Structures are given as structure tokens and as C-alpha cells.
Tab-separated table of C-alpha atoms in Angstrom:
chain	number	residue	atom	x	y	z
K	1	ASN	CA	-5.404	-22.505	-88.757
K	2	THR	CA	-4.711	-26.170	-89.222
K	3	LYS	CA	-2.374	-26.540	-86.637
K	4	ILE	CA	-5.656	-27.334	-84.244
K	5	THR	CA	-7.546	-29.827	-85.777
K	6	GLN	CA	-11.304	-31.074	-84.510
K	7	SER	CA	-13.465	-33.631	-86.018
K	8	PRO	CA	-16.108	-33.792	-86.895
K	9	ARG	CA	-16.634	-30.271	-87.782
K	10	TYR	CA	-20.374	-30.722	-88.094
K	11	LEU	CA	-22.716	-33.315	-86.177
K	12	ILE	CA	-27.035	-34.023	-85.784
K	13	LEU	CA	-27.530	-36.173	-83.036
K	14	GLY	CA	-30.627	-37.422	-81.612
K	15	ARG	CA	-29.950	-38.526	-77.860
K	16	ALA	CA	-27.402	-40.385	-78.458
K	17	ASN	CA	-23.602	-40.357	-77.553
K	18	LYS	CA	-20.667	-38.879	-79.357
K	19	SER	CA	-17.297	-37.975	-79.247
K	20	LEU	CA	-15.435	-34.728	-80.279
K	21	GLU	CA	-11.390	-35.022	-81.043
K	22	CYS	CA	-9.312	-32.318	-81.008
K	23	GLU	CA	-5.424	-32.345	-81.599
K	24	GLN	CA	-2.905	-29.394	-81.590
K	25	HIS	CA	0.503	-29.324	-83.603
K	26	LEU	CA	1.548	-26.381	-81.600
K	27	GLY	CA	3.328	-27.851	-78.826
K	28	HIS	CA	1.111	-26.142	-76.123
K	29	ASN	CA	1.493	-27.718	-73.083
K	30	ALA	CA	-2.073	-26.317	-72.103
K	31	MET	CA	-5.756	-27.639	-73.911
K	32	TYR	CA	-9.150	-26.448	-73.001
K	33	TRP	CA	-12.749	-27.502	-74.409
K	34	TYR	CA	-15.212	-24.027	-74.671
K	35	LYS	CA	-18.636	-24.243	-75.534
K	36	GLN	CA	-20.058	-21.455	-77.357
K	37	SER	CA	-24.180	-20.974	-77.802
K	38	ALA	CA	-25.942	-18.631	-80.163
K	39	GLU	CA	-24.958	-15.239	-79.845
K	40	LYS	CA	-22.732	-15.781	-76.581
K	41	PRO	CA	-19.210	-15.459	-75.999
K	42	PRO	CA	-17.098	-18.639	-75.478
K	43	GLU	CA	-17.713	-20.106	-72.308
K	44	LEU	CA	-14.745	-22.476	-70.473
K	45	MET	CA	-15.588	-25.768	-69.901
K	46	PHE	CA	-12.761	-27.985	-69.325
K	47	LEU	CA	-8.645	-26.909	-69.022
K	48	TYR	CA	-6.023	-29.479	-69.087
K	49	ASN	CA	-2.403	-28.667	-68.403
K	50	LEU	CA	0.505	-31.344	-69.062
K	51	LYS	CA	-2.377	-33.994	-69.342
K	52	GLN	CA	-3.808	-32.932	-65.751
K	53	LEU	CA	-7.071	-31.378	-65.441
K	54	ILE	CA	-6.882	-28.363	-63.680
K	55	ARG	CA	-10.720	-26.843	-64.385
K	56	ASN	CA	-13.277	-27.910	-64.174
K	57	GLU	CA	-16.272	-25.560	-64.781
K	58	THR	CA	-19.929	-26.036	-63.730
K	59	VAL	CA	-20.953	-28.826	-66.786
K	60	PRO	CA	-23.326	-31.552	-67.006
K	61	SER	CA	-21.887	-34.679	-65.772
K	62	ARG	CA	-22.764	-36.157	-69.373
K	63	PHE	CA	-19.793	-34.118	-70.337
K	64	ILE	CA	-16.320	-36.368	-69.818
K	65	PRO	CA	-13.110	-34.906	-71.492
K	66	GLU	CA	-10.020	-37.169	-71.619
K	67	CYS	CA	-6.464	-35.899	-72.359
K	68	PRO	CA	-4.444	-39.168	-73.617
K	69	ASP	CA	-1.386	-37.260	-74.221
K	70	SER	CA	-0.422	-32.886	-73.917
K	71	SER	CA	-1.499	-32.832	-77.976
K	72	LYS	CA	-5.077	-34.560	-78.100
K	73	LEU	CA	-8.364	-33.998	-76.512
K	74	LEU	CA	-11.499	-35.615	-76.386
K	75	LEU	CA	-15.007	-34.672	-75.214
K	76	HIS	CA	-17.130	-37.850	-74.547
K	77	ILE	CA	-20.940	-36.656	-75.013
K	78	SER	CA	-23.734	-38.882	-73.639
K	79	ALA	CA	-27.642	-38.531	-74.285
K	80	VAL	CA	-27.294	-35.236	-75.599
K	81	ASP	CA	-29.881	-32.201	-74.513
K	82	PRO	CA	-31.171	-30.156	-76.834
K	83	GLU	CA	-28.919	-27.302	-75.007
K	84	ASP	CA	-26.179	-28.891	-75.690
K	85	SER	CA	-26.671	-27.478	-79.486
K	86	ALA	CA	-23.497	-25.204	-79.792
K	87	VAL	CA	-20.254	-24.762	-81.248
K	88	TYR	CA	-17.737	-26.739	-79.291
K	89	PHE	CA	-14.036	-25.183	-79.920
K	90	CYS	CA	-10.590	-26.914	-78.813
K	91	ALA	CA	-8.383	-24.188	-77.724
K	92	SER	CA	-4.605	-24.614	-76.841
K	93	SER	CA	-1.897	-22.280	-74.935
K	94	PRO	CA	1.739	-22.276	-74.103
K	95	THR	CA	1.267	-23.455	-70.858
K	96	GLY	CA	-1.972	-23.696	-68.299
K	97	VAL	CA	-0.939	-20.573	-66.767
K	98	SER	CA	-3.383	-18.009	-67.037
K	99	GLY	CA	-2.507	-14.792	-69.082
K	100	ASN	CA	-1.744	-16.850	-72.145
K	101	THR	CA	-2.786	-16.102	-76.058
K	102	LEU	CA	-5.556	-19.044	-76.281
K	103	TYR	CA	-5.444	-20.382	-80.005
K	104	PHE	CA	-8.832	-22.182	-81.200
K	105	GLY	CA	-9.286	-24.606	-83.482
K	106	GLU	CA	-12.302	-24.671	-86.092
K	107	GLY	CA	-14.917	-25.586	-83.890
K	108	SER	CA	-17.240	-28.471	-84.017
K	109	ARG	CA	-21.117	-27.728	-84.863
K	110	LEU	CA	-23.199	-29.937	-82.632
K	111	ILE	CA	-27.137	-29.967	-83.517
K	112	VAL	CA	-29.334	-31.795	-81.459
K	113	VAL	CA	-32.519	-33.150	-83.282
O	1	GLY	CA	-15.631	-11.606	-59.480
O	2	ASP	CA	-14.388	-10.181	-62.425
O	3	SER	CA	-16.470	-8.421	-65.501
O	4	VAL	CA	-15.812	-6.990	-68.778
O	5	THR	CA	-18.436	-4.538	-70.454
O	6	GLN	CA	-18.243	-3.750	-74.299
O	7	THR	CA	-20.136	-1.694	-76.522
O	8	GLU	CA	-23.327	-3.341	-76.736
O	9	GLY	CA	-24.848	-4.789	-79.863
O	10	LEU	CA	-24.140	-3.197	-82.680
O	11	VAL	CA	-21.701	-1.209	-84.000
O	12	THR	CA	-21.990	-0.066	-87.924
O	13	VAL	CA	-19.309	2.442	-89.805
O	14	THR	CA	-18.601	3.462	-93.072
O	15	GLU	CA	-15.645	2.412	-94.950
O	16	GLY	CA	-12.756	4.816	-94.252
O	17	LEU	CA	-14.197	6.216	-91.001
O	18	PRO	CA	-12.635	5.767	-87.510
O	19	VAL	CA	-13.577	2.605	-85.303
O	20	LYS	CA	-14.017	2.792	-81.604
O	21	LEU	CA	-15.465	-0.182	-79.502
O	22	ASN	CA	-15.709	0.295	-75.541
O	23	CYS	CA	-14.186	-2.361	-73.107
O	24	THR	CA	-14.632	-0.967	-69.560
O	25	TYR	CA	-13.567	-4.311	-66.821
O	26	GLN	CA	-13.802	-4.843	-63.325
O	27	THR	CA	-11.204	-7.144	-61.417
O	28	THR	CA	-9.917	-8.279	-58.297
O	29	TYR	CA	-6.387	-9.643	-59.927
O	30	LEU	CA	-3.172	-7.887	-59.014
O	31	THR	CA	-1.623	-8.176	-62.364
O	32	ILE	CA	-3.852	-8.656	-65.697
O	33	ALA	CA	-3.878	-9.779	-69.120
O	34	PHE	CA	-6.119	-8.312	-71.717
O	35	PHE	CA	-6.853	-9.444	-75.152
O	36	TRP	CA	-9.025	-8.556	-78.385
O	37	TYR	CA	-10.611	-11.455	-79.974
O	38	VAL	CA	-12.131	-11.364	-83.512
O	39	GLN	CA	-14.728	-13.971	-84.479
O	40	TYR	CA	-15.628	-13.621	-88.515
O	41	LEU	CA	-18.841	-15.386	-89.337
O	42	ASN	CA	-18.537	-19.349	-89.217
O	43	GLU	CA	-15.010	-19.046	-88.008
O	44	ALA	CA	-13.408	-19.418	-84.894
O	45	PRO	CA	-12.115	-16.738	-82.313
O	46	GLN	CA	-8.987	-15.618	-82.910
O	47	VAL	CA	-6.491	-13.196	-81.030
O	48	LEU	CA	-5.951	-9.843	-82.161
O	49	LEU	CA	-4.329	-7.729	-79.312
O	50	LYS	CA	-2.747	-8.870	-76.034
O	51	SER	CA	-1.609	-6.277	-73.744
O	52	SER	CA	-0.627	-6.444	-69.929
O	53	THR	CA	1.577	-3.249	-69.884
O	54	ASP	CA	-0.242	0.245	-68.299
O	55	ASN	CA	-0.580	2.987	-70.547
O	56	LYS	CA	0.998	1.474	-73.418
O	57	ARG	CA	-0.111	1.499	-76.687
O	58	THR	CA	-0.289	-2.058	-78.485
O	59	GLU	CA	-0.998	-2.479	-82.601
O	60	HIS	CA	-1.766	-5.063	-84.684
O	61	GLN	CA	-2.995	-5.508	-88.617
O	62	GLY	CA	-3.965	-1.614	-88.043
O	63	PHE	CA	-6.193	-1.692	-84.873
O	64	HIS	CA	-4.633	-0.761	-81.670
O	65	ALA	CA	-5.619	-0.519	-77.937
O	66	THR	CA	-3.969	1.038	-74.985
O	67	LEU	CA	-4.321	-0.338	-71.752
O	68	HIS	CA	-5.789	2.401	-69.029
O	69	LYS	CA	-5.971	1.297	-65.398
O	70	SER	CA	-6.465	4.563	-64.158
O	71	SER	CA	-10.010	4.245	-66.222
O	72	SER	CA	-10.115	0.803	-66.048
O	73	SER	CA	-10.300	0.520	-69.902
O	74	PHE	CA	-9.163	-1.385	-72.855
O	75	HIS	CA	-11.202	0.261	-76.445
O	76	LEU	CA	-9.832	-1.107	-79.463
O	77	GLN	CA	-9.504	1.647	-82.293
O	78	LYS	CA	-8.908	1.708	-86.159
O	79	SER	CA	-8.014	5.024	-87.880
O	80	SER	CA	-9.854	3.970	-91.227
O	81	ALA	CA	-12.361	0.950	-91.153
O	82	GLN	CA	-12.426	-1.718	-94.198
O	83	LEU	CA	-14.883	-4.037	-95.258
O	84	SER	CA	-12.975	-6.805	-94.363
O	85	ASP	CA	-13.081	-5.618	-90.247
O	86	SER	CA	-16.743	-6.764	-90.367
O	87	ALA	CA	-16.785	-9.432	-87.541
O	88	LEU	CA	-17.523	-10.057	-84.222
O	89	TYR	CA	-15.032	-8.235	-81.486
O	90	TYR	CA	-14.928	-9.746	-77.942
O	91	CYS	CA	-12.671	-8.147	-74.879
O	92	ALA	CA	-11.408	-10.187	-72.676
O	93	LEU	CA	-9.350	-10.362	-69.459
O	94	SER	CA	-7.497	-12.836	-66.942
O	95	GLY	CA	-5.346	-12.679	-64.438
O	96	THR	CA	-1.710	-13.919	-64.885
O	97	GLU	CA	-0.919	-16.428	-61.905
O	98	GLY	CA	-2.400	-20.000	-61.450
O	99	ALA	CA	-5.095	-21.057	-63.726
O	100	ASP	CA	-7.739	-18.387	-63.620
O	101	ARG	CA	-10.249	-18.521	-66.291
O	102	LEU	CA	-10.296	-15.879	-69.093
O	103	THR	CA	-13.507	-13.304	-68.768
O	104	PHE	CA	-14.589	-12.544	-72.497
O	105	GLY	CA	-17.315	-9.137	-72.767
O	106	LYS	CA	-20.574	-9.867	-74.339
O	107	GLY	CA	-19.178	-9.134	-77.642
O	108	THR	CA	-19.397	-6.208	-80.393
O	109	GLN	CA	-20.512	-6.834	-83.823
O	110	LEU	CA	-18.869	-4.514	-86.208
O	111	ILE	CA	-20.257	-4.032	-89.350
O	112	ILE	CA	-18.442	-2.184	-92.338
O	113	GLN	CA	-20.488	-0.481	-94.773
O	114	PRO	CA	-19.617	0.835	-97.969
């Protein structure tokens, strides 16, 4: 799926700061960050609709999302913890109203050492 | 709260035989949308099927599912398994109003053996 691109695809961090980037070319209004830990389903972290944050799940404060425009999404991570090791998926949907199909990006695999 | 229960763990099927992955749910939503997502190894989840209409069969890529509100089920089926069907399958539901969260089941790993 090249219509939702994420970078970097892989990163290995100590207790450092890093930002994940996502861009979608589907013309969707809603964008999401999901975290998928090993052998678990994706878990919603944040949902933006038309650049407004409308869902903010129980996520550690070291994760800060940013939506500079409706096609781009960033996730700033500060002082990562080993429990943050996971794949972070960006996703989009036509609107932020529930019931829409989610389209996922390729994911960014974070390994915390 | 809402919950989705899937066939647990690993399902192994011989190529050419039928596949059935179970999915049942509990929800307080009045109107709901159901999904089956498939995730191949080291790839992102992708939608396989979607339905919000009771008792209507939905088909895609040889798979089919029918939402049965009377039994709170949305089982995934295929008449003849292919090796390429080996993947992790998630059943998921959401309400259809507001910004409700998509609730995933725990996933079922399907392995098709020759």
C-alpha cells in the first residue's frame, strides 16, 4: 500500500527522542495512530478528523501526536521505554465517524534497547 | 463495554478444504459495522470484508460472511482454502455514529497446509 507512507520503517532506540511520520494520498479526512505489540491486535492511540484531535486514548504522555494538515500525521516519542517496542501503524479513513473502513500504512517498527 | 470473541489461537486447514473462523460479539451500539481484517506476516492489516446489514451475505476474494444479529455472530468462511490464505485474521466492530473506537478480537492465526 503506497497510498499511506510511513517513515522510518525501522528504528532502534535507547532512551532517546524520535518522531514518526505518516502521509496519506487517499484524500481522507481522518487519520489514526495505532500501536500493535507482539501477538496483539492493533490498539488505537489517537484519532484526528480534519486536523482536530477527537480521540486520545490512555497513552503515556511521552507520546505526542501532531497533525500539520489533513494528509500528514506525526508521532513524537520522548524518552522511550522498553514497553514501547511495537509496530506503530498510521491509518486513515474517509471521515472520523465510526463505521468507516480503516486503511493502514506499512508501519514503523520501534525496538527499544 | 463492547467485545469481540474469535476462534482462539491457531487454526490449521488442509489446502482445498473449507475454512470457518468464528466471531461473536457483545455490543451496546444500536447500529453497528463489522469487519474482517487480514494481516499477512510482517505486513499491515487490510480490510477483507465489511458488513452492517443483518442477514446479508458479504463476499470478497473468495471469503464470505453474514452478519446475524440474532446470534451475535459474523463468522468468516471460504469453501476451498488456498496456501496464500495463511495469515492472521481479525474480526472487529464499531458503532456507526460519533467517533467510536473499532474493537478488535484477539485474532485467529490461520495456517493452510499442503
